[in-house]
């Protein structure tokens, strides 16, 4: 979305998707462009920037293939690839420059070009740039005019609504310009597969969303004032970077960990709007079950106790840190976190601690791929910490590295060999991890490389892998707004993470990509230094998992509960693995960003 030099509002297909997610955020952006409010600043994110670069590279590969197939544009022959130059700088918001690009596109269509790259659309209120319009000669049989199919290159693994809306917008505008459009529009996905979709099925959805967007624009502009938080005319998601400060300012019930937007609406209908009101509320709420409501109230009470109204901040998020291997003292103690172990019996179902227990964490890049390969993702580090043999001893950290597909297979083989040997010495050991990624990644790797499939399946069926996240969510409440392991660490870690280093999975991925760039440039010292930083982060995660297990057992023991049963087998394992399913929400976030890498720019 942007304003023309004459003040007219111009939107793109990306704005339709953004408005479907959060109308309040879209109107805040519009307010900044209208001069009614300060711009909404998005924090820089190196991981998302990398995803955008990879998305652009995917588009360029497709373009080169079309150039190789059809050659450059030859006006005399009327064949080849026409490449439309997008207006830049001030011209990107200039009505005449946009109209000129649109006319250049229509001219290329009339001339019968084989392919038009970055085809420009502009009707005074909508603008867009289609990746590829490809002449469909088969559809032209028996006709006297060219037919064109709309193609967009998307890094995603599956067709998604934002991409389909873009295709529908371009197809609809082509028809409005009198261009013959093939019945199907197409996505060229990151694995080079092509999905096809009926244009007539998509256009009604596109038009409905565009009508809604234009309606809220008109309503808001007529107000002649910035959009107000809580304006019932406009939907707010309550989760995005634009909504979050308002949620905190008003102490909205969405501050409660695990509370859903649908539950928020039902609480609001009952007059419960803040976390403080929920914490002291009583009685039933229509549409929310009694057990769920009891749990939400208990969670709210803990968060209010930890961060009462008027306190600065609503939860202690990140603490000063050092790496676990340094042993350096913290400048200040980790922040206090309120908690209650409400179901100690759940902790009692954990396996009895065994000297052979190991604590496991993957580091992987979901966007990594070898040249000319359609297989995505590399698990570049299998990190393991062994339970210390004596109290107070430093846990042993064992990394299994992989820097290409061959090494990934070998790392899997070596890891399974290590587990097999350790099981021979400690038959009752368990492998602890936090959240389901490790299980799904092991299954995916075994299927990808055709090694260890029966062994991985056996480990899962026998309950050797233990997900502590499931235990935490079924037994523990804290005053934190998140149950990520990082937010639990003040409960049991003596040292906090080094905020100047690698602290998140996204940081690890970017650090690894930077390390590979240094290696490829011949800087082996820089390469090794970056790998060391990733290893420190991974080691901390593994040690954190160990400390969490011990802390949970100690708190349960204080209530007279000790482990008394082995972990139940994982009945969800059926031996059938979807190689594209990795259980990691980061993947969808990155791919969505890469697919919409020009959101907020002219013609996005």
PDB file of C-alpha atoms in Angstrom, residues 68-346:
ATOM      1  CA  UNK A  68      17.011 -20.364 -22.056  1.00  0.00           C
ATOM      2  CA  UNK A  69      13.816 -21.831 -23.502  1.00  0.00           C
ATOM      3  CA  UNK A  70      12.465 -18.819 -25.388  1.00  0.00           C
ATOM      4  CA  UNK A  71      15.429 -16.498 -25.825  1.00  0.00           C
ATOM      5  CA  UNK A  72      15.444 -12.717 -25.386  1.00  0.00           C
ATOM      6  CA  UNK A  73      12.674 -10.576 -26.798  1.00  0.00           C
ATOM      7  CA  UNK A  74      12.907 -10.247 -30.594  1.00  0.00           C
ATOM      8  CA  UNK A  75      10.486  -7.522 -31.747  1.00  0.00           C
ATOM      9  CA  UNK A  76      10.859  -8.496 -35.403  1.00  0.00           C
ATOM     10  CA  UNK A  77       9.938 -12.114 -34.810  1.00  0.00           C
ATOM     11  CA  UNK A  78       7.553 -11.380 -31.947  1.00  0.00           C
ATOM     12  CA  UNK A  79       9.147 -14.089 -29.802  1.00  0.00           C
ATOM     13  CA  UNK A  80      11.123 -14.329 -26.602  1.00  0.00           C
ATOM     14  CA  UNK A  81      10.965 -12.973 -23.056  1.00  0.00           C
ATOM     15  CA  UNK A  82       9.916  -9.362 -22.475  1.00  0.00           C
ATOM     16  CA  UNK A  83      11.205  -7.956 -19.179  1.00  0.00           C
ATOM     17  CA  UNK A  84       9.265  -4.996 -17.846  1.00  0.00           C
ATOM     18  CA  UNK A  85      11.328  -2.523 -15.840  1.00  0.00           C
ATOM     19  CA  UNK A  86       9.605  -1.577 -12.604  1.00  0.00           C
ATOM     20  CA  UNK A  87       9.632   2.115 -11.725  1.00  0.00           C
ATOM     21  CA  UNK A  88      11.999   2.850  -8.840  1.00  0.00           C
ATOM     22  CA  UNK A  89      12.412   5.618  -6.290  1.00  0.00           C
ATOM     23  CA  UNK A  90       9.827   8.390  -6.569  1.00  0.00           C
ATOM     24  CA  UNK A  91       8.636   6.946  -9.866  1.00  0.00           C
ATOM     25  CA  UNK A  92       7.361   3.906  -7.992  1.00  0.00           C
ATOM     26  CA  UNK A  93       4.594   6.153  -6.662  1.00  0.00           C
ATOM     27  CA  UNK A  94       4.111   8.205  -9.796  1.00  0.00           C
ATOM     28  CA  UNK A  95       0.800   7.701 -11.586  1.00  0.00           C
ATOM     29  CA  UNK A  96       2.248   8.278 -15.052  1.00  0.00           C
ATOM     30  CA  UNK A  97       5.185   5.907 -14.519  1.00  0.00           C
ATOM     31  CA  UNK A  98       2.840   3.147 -13.318  1.00  0.00           C
ATOM     32  CA  UNK A  99       0.482   3.719 -16.223  1.00  0.00           C
ATOM     33  CA  UNK A 100       3.419   3.553 -18.622  1.00  0.00           C
ATOM     34  CA  UNK A 101       4.529   0.180 -17.212  1.00  0.00           C
ATOM     35  CA  UNK A 102       0.970  -1.085 -17.521  1.00  0.00           C
ATOM     36  CA  UNK A 103       0.787   0.050 -21.154  1.00  0.00           C
ATOM     37  CA  UNK A 104       4.160  -1.547 -21.881  1.00  0.00           C
ATOM     38  CA  UNK A 105       2.775  -4.815 -20.525  1.00  0.00           C
ATOM     39  CA  UNK A 106      -0.348  -4.569 -22.680  1.00  0.00           C
ATOM     40  CA  UNK A 107       1.790  -3.833 -25.727  1.00  0.00           C
ATOM     41  CA  UNK A 108       3.883  -6.952 -25.123  1.00  0.00           C
ATOM     42  CA  UNK A 109       0.697  -8.985 -24.756  1.00  0.00           C
ATOM     43  CA  UNK A 110      -0.666  -7.637 -28.060  1.00  0.00           C
ATOM     44  CA  UNK A 111       2.648  -8.407 -29.750  1.00  0.00           C
ATOM     45  CA  UNK A 112       2.362 -12.035 -28.641  1.00  0.00           C
ATOM     46  CA  UNK A 113       5.520 -12.324 -26.541  1.00  0.00           C
ATOM     47  CA  UNK A 114       6.240 -15.844 -25.309  1.00  0.00           C
ATOM     48  CA  UNK A 115       6.845 -14.656 -21.755  1.00  0.00           C
ATOM     49  CA  UNK A 116       6.414 -11.348 -19.944  1.00  0.00           C
ATOM     50  CA  UNK A 117       8.422 -10.993 -16.750  1.00  0.00           C
ATOM     51  CA  UNK A 118       7.276  -8.527 -14.081  1.00  0.00           C
ATOM     52  CA  UNK A 119       4.101  -7.706 -15.970  1.00  0.00           C
ATOM     53  CA  UNK A 120       2.770  -4.448 -14.560  1.00  0.00           C
ATOM     54  CA  UNK A 121      -0.839  -3.813 -13.534  1.00  0.00           C
ATOM     55  CA  UNK A 122      -2.286  -0.448 -12.544  1.00  0.00           C
ATOM     56  CA  UNK A 123      -5.869   0.830 -12.599  1.00  0.00           C
ATOM     57  CA  UNK A 124      -5.557   3.847 -10.327  1.00  0.00           C
ATOM     58  CA  UNK A 125      -6.159   1.989  -7.088  1.00  0.00           C
ATOM     59  CA  UNK A 126      -4.544  -1.455  -7.563  1.00  0.00           C
ATOM     60  CA  UNK A 127      -1.020  -2.225  -8.640  1.00  0.00           C
ATOM     61  CA  UNK A 128       0.882  -5.451  -8.964  1.00  0.00           C
ATOM     62  CA  UNK A 129       3.735  -7.114 -10.756  1.00  0.00           C
ATOM     63  CA  UNK A 130       3.134 -10.650 -11.983  1.00  0.00           C
ATOM     64  CA  UNK A 131       6.231 -12.795 -12.042  1.00  0.00           C
ATOM     65  CA  UNK A 132       5.449 -14.411 -15.397  1.00  0.00           C
ATOM     66  CA  UNK A 133       2.750 -14.279 -18.051  1.00  0.00           C
ATOM     67  CA  UNK A 134       3.381 -17.259 -20.318  1.00  0.00           C
ATOM     68  CA  UNK A 135       1.768 -17.636 -23.714  1.00  0.00           C
ATOM     69  CA  UNK A 136      -0.381 -20.766 -23.844  1.00  0.00           C
ATOM     70  CA  UNK A 137      -0.234 -21.829 -27.487  1.00  0.00           C
ATOM     71  CA  UNK A 138      -2.229 -25.014 -26.913  1.00  0.00           C
ATOM     72  CA  UNK A 139      -5.197 -22.942 -25.730  1.00  0.00           C
ATOM     73  CA  UNK A 140      -4.962 -20.826 -28.881  1.00  0.00           C
ATOM     74  CA  UNK A 141      -5.863 -23.617 -31.265  1.00  0.00           C
ATOM     75  CA  UNK A 142      -8.791 -22.421 -33.348  1.00  0.00           C
ATOM     76  CA  UNK A 143      -8.597 -18.835 -32.064  1.00  0.00           C
ATOM     77  CA  UNK A 144      -7.239 -15.634 -33.548  1.00  0.00           C
ATOM     78  CA  UNK A 145      -5.585 -14.105 -30.440  1.00  0.00           C
ATOM     79  CA  UNK A 146      -2.924 -15.131 -27.899  1.00  0.00           C
ATOM     80  CA  UNK A 147      -3.880 -16.837 -24.656  1.00  0.00           C
ATOM     81  CA  UNK A 148      -1.803 -16.223 -21.534  1.00  0.00           C
ATOM     82  CA  UNK A 149      -1.349 -18.145 -18.299  1.00  0.00           C
ATOM     83  CA  UNK A 150      -0.356 -16.452 -15.056  1.00  0.00           C
ATOM     84  CA  UNK A 151       2.598 -17.962 -13.169  1.00  0.00           C
ATOM     85  CA  UNK A 152       4.158 -16.876  -9.876  1.00  0.00           C
ATOM     86  CA  UNK A 153       7.341 -18.306  -8.359  1.00  0.00           C
ATOM     87  CA  UNK A 154       6.927 -18.999  -4.637  1.00  0.00           C
ATOM     88  CA  UNK A 155       9.482 -20.487  -2.297  1.00  0.00           C
ATOM     89  CA  UNK A 156       6.734 -22.326  -0.422  1.00  0.00           C
ATOM     90  CA  UNK A 157       6.263 -26.081  -0.440  1.00  0.00           C
ATOM     91  CA  UNK A 158       2.499 -25.859  -0.836  1.00  0.00           C
ATOM     92  CA  UNK A 159       0.033 -23.426  -2.409  1.00  0.00           C
ATOM     93  CA  UNK A 160      -1.085 -20.796   0.089  1.00  0.00           C
ATOM     94  CA  UNK A 161      -3.903 -18.272   0.145  1.00  0.00           C
ATOM     95  CA  UNK A 162      -1.735 -15.125  -0.282  1.00  0.00           C
ATOM     96  CA  UNK A 163      -0.157 -16.554  -3.423  1.00  0.00           C
ATOM     97  CA  UNK A 164      -3.517 -17.616  -4.822  1.00  0.00           C
ATOM     98  CA  UNK A 165      -4.953 -14.146  -4.204  1.00  0.00           C
ATOM     99  CA  UNK A 166      -2.095 -12.664  -6.198  1.00  0.00           C
ATOM    100  CA  UNK A 167      -2.760 -15.027  -9.085  1.00  0.00           C
ATOM    101  CA  UNK A 168      -6.473 -14.178  -8.971  1.00  0.00           C
ATOM    102  CA  UNK A 169      -5.732 -10.440  -8.963  1.00  0.00           C
ATOM    103  CA  UNK A 170      -3.505 -10.655 -12.019  1.00  0.00           C
ATOM    104  CA  UNK A 171      -5.883 -12.942 -13.904  1.00  0.00           C
ATOM    105  CA  UNK A 172      -8.866 -10.724 -13.112  1.00  0.00           C
ATOM    106  CA  UNK A 173      -7.068  -7.573 -14.254  1.00  0.00           C
ATOM    107  CA  UNK A 174      -5.894  -9.260 -17.448  1.00  0.00           C
ATOM    108  CA  UNK A 175      -9.495 -10.107 -18.267  1.00  0.00           C
ATOM    109  CA  UNK A 176     -10.516  -6.521 -17.537  1.00  0.00           C
ATOM    110  CA  UNK A 177      -7.927  -5.397 -20.085  1.00  0.00           C
ATOM    111  CA  UNK A 178      -9.430  -7.675 -22.729  1.00  0.00           C
ATOM    112  CA  UNK A 179      -6.630 -10.255 -22.609  1.00  0.00           C
ATOM    113  CA  UNK A 180      -7.528 -13.882 -23.183  1.00  0.00           C
ATOM    114  CA  UNK A 181      -6.540 -15.734 -20.002  1.00  0.00           C
ATOM    115  CA  UNK A 182      -6.135 -19.496 -19.700  1.00  0.00           C
ATOM    116  CA  UNK A 183      -8.602 -21.142 -17.292  1.00  0.00           C
ATOM    117  CA  UNK A 184      -5.853 -22.161 -14.865  1.00  0.00           C
ATOM    118  CA  UNK A 185      -3.265 -20.068 -13.020  1.00  0.00           C
ATOM    119  CA  UNK A 186      -0.079 -21.629 -11.665  1.00  0.00           C
ATOM    120  CA  UNK A 187       2.443 -21.546  -8.828  1.00  0.00           C
ATOM    121  CA  UNK A 188       6.055 -22.644  -9.333  1.00  0.00           C
ATOM    122  CA  UNK A 189       6.974 -23.860  -5.856  1.00  0.00           C
ATOM    123  CA  UNK A 190      10.354 -24.001  -4.198  1.00  0.00           C
ATOM    124  CA  UNK A 191      10.811 -27.686  -5.026  1.00  0.00           C
ATOM    125  CA  UNK A 192      10.127 -26.802  -8.700  1.00  0.00           C
ATOM    126  CA  UNK A 193       6.748 -28.498  -8.779  1.00  0.00           C
ATOM    127  CA  UNK A 194       3.928 -26.567 -10.459  1.00  0.00           C
ATOM    128  CA  UNK A 195       0.447 -26.400  -8.969  1.00  0.00           C
ATOM    129  CA  UNK A 196      -2.552 -25.324 -11.048  1.00  0.00           C
ATOM    130  CA  UNK A 197      -5.722 -23.611  -9.846  1.00  0.00           C
ATOM    131  CA  UNK A 198      -8.987 -22.638 -11.539  1.00  0.00           C
ATOM    132  CA  UNK A 199      -9.094 -18.876 -11.949  1.00  0.00           C
ATOM    133  CA  UNK A 200     -12.898 -18.799 -11.792  1.00  0.00           C
ATOM    134  CA  UNK A 201     -12.734 -20.396  -8.321  1.00  0.00           C
ATOM    135  CA  UNK A 202     -10.314 -17.767  -7.023  1.00  0.00           C
ATOM    136  CA  UNK A 203     -11.662 -14.529  -8.465  1.00  0.00           C
ATOM    137  CA  UNK A 204     -14.815 -14.318  -6.257  1.00  0.00           C
ATOM    138  CA  UNK A 205     -12.676 -14.614  -3.114  1.00  0.00           C
ATOM    139  CA  UNK A 206     -10.265 -11.986  -4.409  1.00  0.00           C
ATOM    140  CA  UNK A 207     -13.072  -9.557  -5.243  1.00  0.00           C
ATOM    141  CA  UNK A 208     -14.737 -10.066  -1.853  1.00  0.00           C
ATOM    142  CA  UNK A 209     -11.518  -9.274  -0.028  1.00  0.00           C
ATOM    143  CA  UNK A 210     -10.773  -6.295  -2.217  1.00  0.00           C
ATOM    144  CA  UNK A 211     -14.257  -4.887  -1.617  1.00  0.00           C
ATOM    145  CA  UNK A 212     -13.726  -5.211   2.142  1.00  0.00           C
ATOM    146  CA  UNK A 213     -10.320  -3.521   1.950  1.00  0.00           C
ATOM    147  CA  UNK A 214     -11.644  -0.606  -0.099  1.00  0.00           C
ATOM    148  CA  UNK A 215     -14.562  -0.259   2.312  1.00  0.00           C
ATOM    149  CA  UNK A 216     -12.361   0.033   5.404  1.00  0.00           C
ATOM    150  CA  UNK A 217     -10.091   2.477   3.569  1.00  0.00           C
ATOM    151  CA  UNK A 218     -13.049   4.694   2.690  1.00  0.00           C
ATOM    152  CA  UNK A 219     -14.510   4.498   6.192  1.00  0.00           C
ATOM    153  CA  UNK A 220     -11.201   5.303   7.846  1.00  0.00           C
ATOM    154  CA  UNK A 221     -10.211   8.149   5.551  1.00  0.00           C
ATOM    155  CA  UNK A 222     -13.596   9.778   6.197  1.00  0.00           C
ATOM    156  CA  UNK A 223     -12.878   9.709   9.952  1.00  0.00           C
ATOM    157  CA  UNK A 224      -9.994  12.131   9.469  1.00  0.00           C
ATOM    158  CA  UNK A 225      -8.312  10.745  12.620  1.00  0.00           C
ATOM    159  CA  UNK A 226      -5.898   7.895  13.479  1.00  0.00           C
ATOM    160  CA  UNK A 227      -7.458   4.477  13.966  1.00  0.00           C
ATOM    161  CA  UNK A 228      -8.338   3.859  17.606  1.00  0.00           C
ATOM    162  CA  UNK A 229      -7.487   0.635  19.382  1.00  0.00           C
ATOM    163  CA  UNK A 230     -10.689  -1.255  20.097  1.00  0.00           C
ATOM    164  CA  UNK A 231     -12.710   0.303  17.245  1.00  0.00           C
ATOM    165  CA  UNK A 232     -15.286  -2.421  16.656  1.00  0.00           C
ATOM    166  CA  UNK A 233     -15.539  -1.576  12.963  1.00  0.00           C
ATOM    167  CA  UNK A 234     -12.074  -2.947  12.261  1.00  0.00           C
ATOM    168  CA  UNK A 235     -10.739  -6.383  13.122  1.00  0.00           C
ATOM    169  CA  UNK A 236      -7.517  -6.663  15.144  1.00  0.00           C
ATOM    170  CA  UNK A 237      -5.558  -9.891  15.432  1.00  0.00           C
ATOM    171  CA  UNK A 238      -4.097  -9.031  18.851  1.00  0.00           C
ATOM    172  CA  UNK A 239      -0.886 -10.919  18.043  1.00  0.00           C
ATOM    173  CA  UNK A 240       1.119  -8.928  15.513  1.00  0.00           C
ATOM    174  CA  UNK A 241       3.862  -6.396  16.214  1.00  0.00           C
ATOM    175  CA  UNK A 242       1.375  -3.560  15.740  1.00  0.00           C
ATOM    176  CA  UNK A 243      -1.219  -4.977  18.125  1.00  0.00           C
ATOM    177  CA  UNK A 244       1.189  -6.210  20.810  1.00  0.00           C
ATOM    178  CA  UNK A 245       2.000  -2.779  22.322  1.00  0.00           C
ATOM    179  CA  UNK A 246      -1.726  -2.043  22.584  1.00  0.00           C
ATOM    180  CA  UNK A 247      -2.378  -5.420  24.171  1.00  0.00           C
ATOM    181  CA  UNK A 248       0.264  -4.639  26.789  1.00  0.00           C
ATOM    182  CA  UNK A 249      -0.898  -1.052  27.306  1.00  0.00           C
ATOM    183  CA  UNK A 250      -4.471  -2.145  27.960  1.00  0.00           C
ATOM    184  CA  UNK A 251      -3.489  -5.372  29.783  1.00  0.00           C
ATOM    185  CA  UNK A 252      -5.776  -7.264  27.429  1.00  0.00           C
ATOM    186  CA  UNK A 253      -6.670 -10.870  28.247  1.00  0.00           C
ATOM    187  CA  UNK A 254      -4.568 -11.943  25.267  1.00  0.00           C
ATOM    188  CA  UNK A 255      -1.593 -11.498  27.574  1.00  0.00           C
ATOM    189  CA  UNK A 256      -2.586 -14.796  29.170  1.00  0.00           C
ATOM    190  CA  UNK A 257      -0.367 -17.609  27.887  1.00  0.00           C
ATOM    191  CA  UNK A 258      -2.312 -19.966  25.646  1.00  0.00           C
ATOM    192  CA  UNK A 259      -5.456 -17.850  25.428  1.00  0.00           C
ATOM    193  CA  UNK A 260      -6.969 -17.874  21.924  1.00  0.00           C
ATOM    194  CA  UNK A 261      -8.629 -15.047  20.042  1.00  0.00           C
ATOM    195  CA  UNK A 262     -11.967 -16.870  20.044  1.00  0.00           C
ATOM    196  CA  UNK A 263     -11.783 -17.143  23.836  1.00  0.00           C
ATOM    197  CA  UNK A 264     -10.916 -13.446  24.051  1.00  0.00           C
ATOM    198  CA  UNK A 265     -14.080 -12.581  22.148  1.00  0.00           C
ATOM    199  CA  UNK A 266     -16.194 -14.676  24.529  1.00  0.00           C
ATOM    200  CA  UNK A 267     -14.542 -13.142  27.568  1.00  0.00           C
ATOM    201  CA  UNK A 268     -15.112  -9.655  26.168  1.00  0.00           C
ATOM    202  CA  UNK A 269     -18.779 -10.495  25.636  1.00  0.00           C
ATOM    203  CA  UNK A 270     -18.901 -11.394  29.329  1.00  0.00           C
ATOM    204  CA  UNK A 271     -17.319  -8.080  30.315  1.00  0.00           C
ATOM    205  CA  UNK A 272     -13.873  -9.523  31.047  1.00  0.00           C
ATOM    206  CA  UNK A 273     -11.371  -7.494  29.071  1.00  0.00           C
ATOM    207  CA  UNK A 274      -8.114  -7.451  31.053  1.00  0.00           C
ATOM    208  CA  UNK A 275      -5.811 -10.038  32.521  1.00  0.00           C
ATOM    209  CA  UNK A 276      -6.496  -8.521  35.948  1.00  0.00           C
ATOM    210  CA  UNK A 277     -10.255  -8.934  35.524  1.00  0.00           C
ATOM    211  CA  UNK A 278      -9.844 -12.539  34.393  1.00  0.00           C
ATOM    212  CA  UNK A 279      -7.617 -13.332  37.378  1.00  0.00           C
ATOM    213  CA  UNK A 280     -10.327 -12.322  39.887  1.00  0.00           C
ATOM    214  CA  UNK A 281     -13.377 -13.392  37.879  1.00  0.00           C
ATOM    215  CA  UNK A 282     -15.795 -16.110  38.891  1.00  0.00           C
ATOM    216  CA  UNK A 283     -18.687 -17.983  37.343  1.00  0.00           C
ATOM    217  CA  UNK A 284     -19.126 -19.404  33.874  1.00  0.00           C
ATOM    218  CA  UNK A 285     -18.471 -17.826  30.488  1.00  0.00           C
ATOM    219  CA  UNK A 286     -20.582 -18.859  27.511  1.00  0.00           C
ATOM    220  CA  UNK A 287     -18.595 -20.836  24.972  1.00  0.00           C
ATOM    221  CA  UNK A 288     -15.651 -21.685  27.263  1.00  0.00           C
ATOM    222  CA  UNK A 289     -15.618 -25.017  29.080  1.00  0.00           C
ATOM    223  CA  UNK A 290     -15.339 -25.049  32.861  1.00  0.00           C
ATOM    224  CA  UNK A 291     -11.967 -26.829  32.933  1.00  0.00           C
ATOM    225  CA  UNK A 292     -10.508 -24.517  30.304  1.00  0.00           C
ATOM    226  CA  UNK A 293     -11.792 -21.439  32.123  1.00  0.00           C
ATOM    227  CA  UNK A 294     -10.307 -22.650  35.412  1.00  0.00           C
ATOM    228  CA  UNK A 295      -6.943 -23.139  33.744  1.00  0.00           C
ATOM    229  CA  UNK A 296      -7.017 -19.707  32.090  1.00  0.00           C
ATOM    230  CA  UNK A 297      -7.886 -18.031  35.389  1.00  0.00           C
ATOM    231  CA  UNK A 298      -5.053 -19.819  37.164  1.00  0.00           C
ATOM    232  CA  UNK A 299      -2.633 -18.767  34.423  1.00  0.00           C
ATOM    233  CA  UNK A 300      -3.860 -15.174  34.649  1.00  0.00           C
ATOM    234  CA  UNK A 301      -3.424 -15.117  38.433  1.00  0.00           C
ATOM    235  CA  UNK A 302       0.195 -16.252  38.177  1.00  0.00           C
ATOM    236  CA  UNK A 303       1.007 -13.661  35.525  1.00  0.00           C
ATOM    237  CA  UNK A 304      -0.631 -10.879  37.541  1.00  0.00           C
ATOM    238  CA  UNK A 305       1.262 -12.009  40.636  1.00  0.00           C
ATOM    239  CA  UNK A 306       4.524 -11.904  38.706  1.00  0.00           C
ATOM    240  CA  UNK A 307       3.778  -8.631  36.897  1.00  0.00           C
ATOM    241  CA  UNK A 308       1.006  -6.676  38.608  1.00  0.00           C
ATOM    242  CA  UNK A 309      -0.674  -3.667  37.045  1.00  0.00           C
ATOM    243  CA  UNK A 310       1.626  -0.673  37.094  1.00  0.00           C
ATOM    244  CA  UNK A 311       4.812  -2.724  37.036  1.00  0.00           C
ATOM    245  CA  UNK A 312       7.257  -2.104  34.219  1.00  0.00           C
ATOM    246  CA  UNK A 313       6.862  -4.933  31.742  1.00  0.00           C
ATOM    247  CA  UNK A 314       4.503  -7.860  32.050  1.00  0.00           C
ATOM    248  CA  UNK A 315       7.012 -10.654  32.260  1.00  0.00           C
ATOM    249  CA  UNK A 316      10.752 -11.006  32.690  1.00  0.00           C
ATOM    250  CA  UNK A 317      11.743 -12.061  29.221  1.00  0.00           C
ATOM    251  CA  UNK A 318      15.472 -12.240  28.668  1.00  0.00           C
ATOM    252  CA  UNK A 319      18.155 -12.218  31.332  1.00  0.00           C
ATOM    253  CA  UNK A 320      21.836 -11.256  31.086  1.00  0.00           C
ATOM    254  CA  UNK A 321      23.772 -14.367  30.149  1.00  0.00           C
ATOM    255  CA  UNK A 322      26.953 -16.321  29.745  1.00  0.00           C
ATOM    256  CA  UNK A 323      27.598 -19.541  27.855  1.00  0.00           C
ATOM    257  CA  UNK A 324      27.240 -22.674  30.019  1.00  0.00           C
ATOM    258  CA  UNK A 325      30.818 -23.736  29.361  1.00  0.00           C
ATOM    259  CA  UNK A 326      32.345 -20.515  30.742  1.00  0.00           C
ATOM    260  CA  UNK A 327      31.087 -20.776  34.300  1.00  0.00           C
ATOM    261  CA  UNK A 328      31.093 -16.970  34.558  1.00  0.00           C
ATOM    262  CA  UNK A 329      28.827 -15.465  37.230  1.00  0.00           C
ATOM    263  CA  UNK A 330      25.817 -13.426  36.165  1.00  0.00           C
ATOM    264  CA  UNK A 331      25.945  -9.689  36.827  1.00  0.00           C
ATOM    265  CA  UNK A 332      22.464 -10.087  38.303  1.00  0.00           C
ATOM    266  CA  UNK A 333      20.393 -13.067  39.283  1.00  0.00           C
ATOM    267  CA  UNK A 334      17.890 -14.420  36.759  1.00  0.00           C
ATOM    268  CA  UNK A 335      14.467 -12.792  37.138  1.00  0.00           C
ATOM    269  CA  UNK A 336      12.027 -14.419  39.514  1.00  0.00           C
ATOM    270  CA  UNK A 337       9.363 -16.505  37.835  1.00  0.00           C
ATOM    271  CA  UNK A 338       6.210 -17.464  39.698  1.00  0.00           C
ATOM    272  CA  UNK A 339       5.120 -21.058  39.212  1.00  0.00           C
ATOM    273  CA  UNK A 340       2.898 -23.830  40.456  1.00  0.00           C
ATOM    274  CA  UNK A 341       3.269 -27.521  39.776  1.00  0.00           C
ATOM    275  CA  UNK A 342      -0.450 -28.254  39.625  1.00  0.00           C
ATOM    276  CA  UNK A 343      -0.178 -31.876  38.462  1.00  0.00           C
ATOM    277  CA  UNK A 344       2.886 -33.486  40.082  1.00  0.00           C
ATOM    278  CA  UNK A 345       1.542 -36.939  39.178  1.00  0.00           C
ATOM    279  CA  UNK A 346       2.220 -36.118  35.513  1.00  0.00           C
TER     280      UNK A 346
END
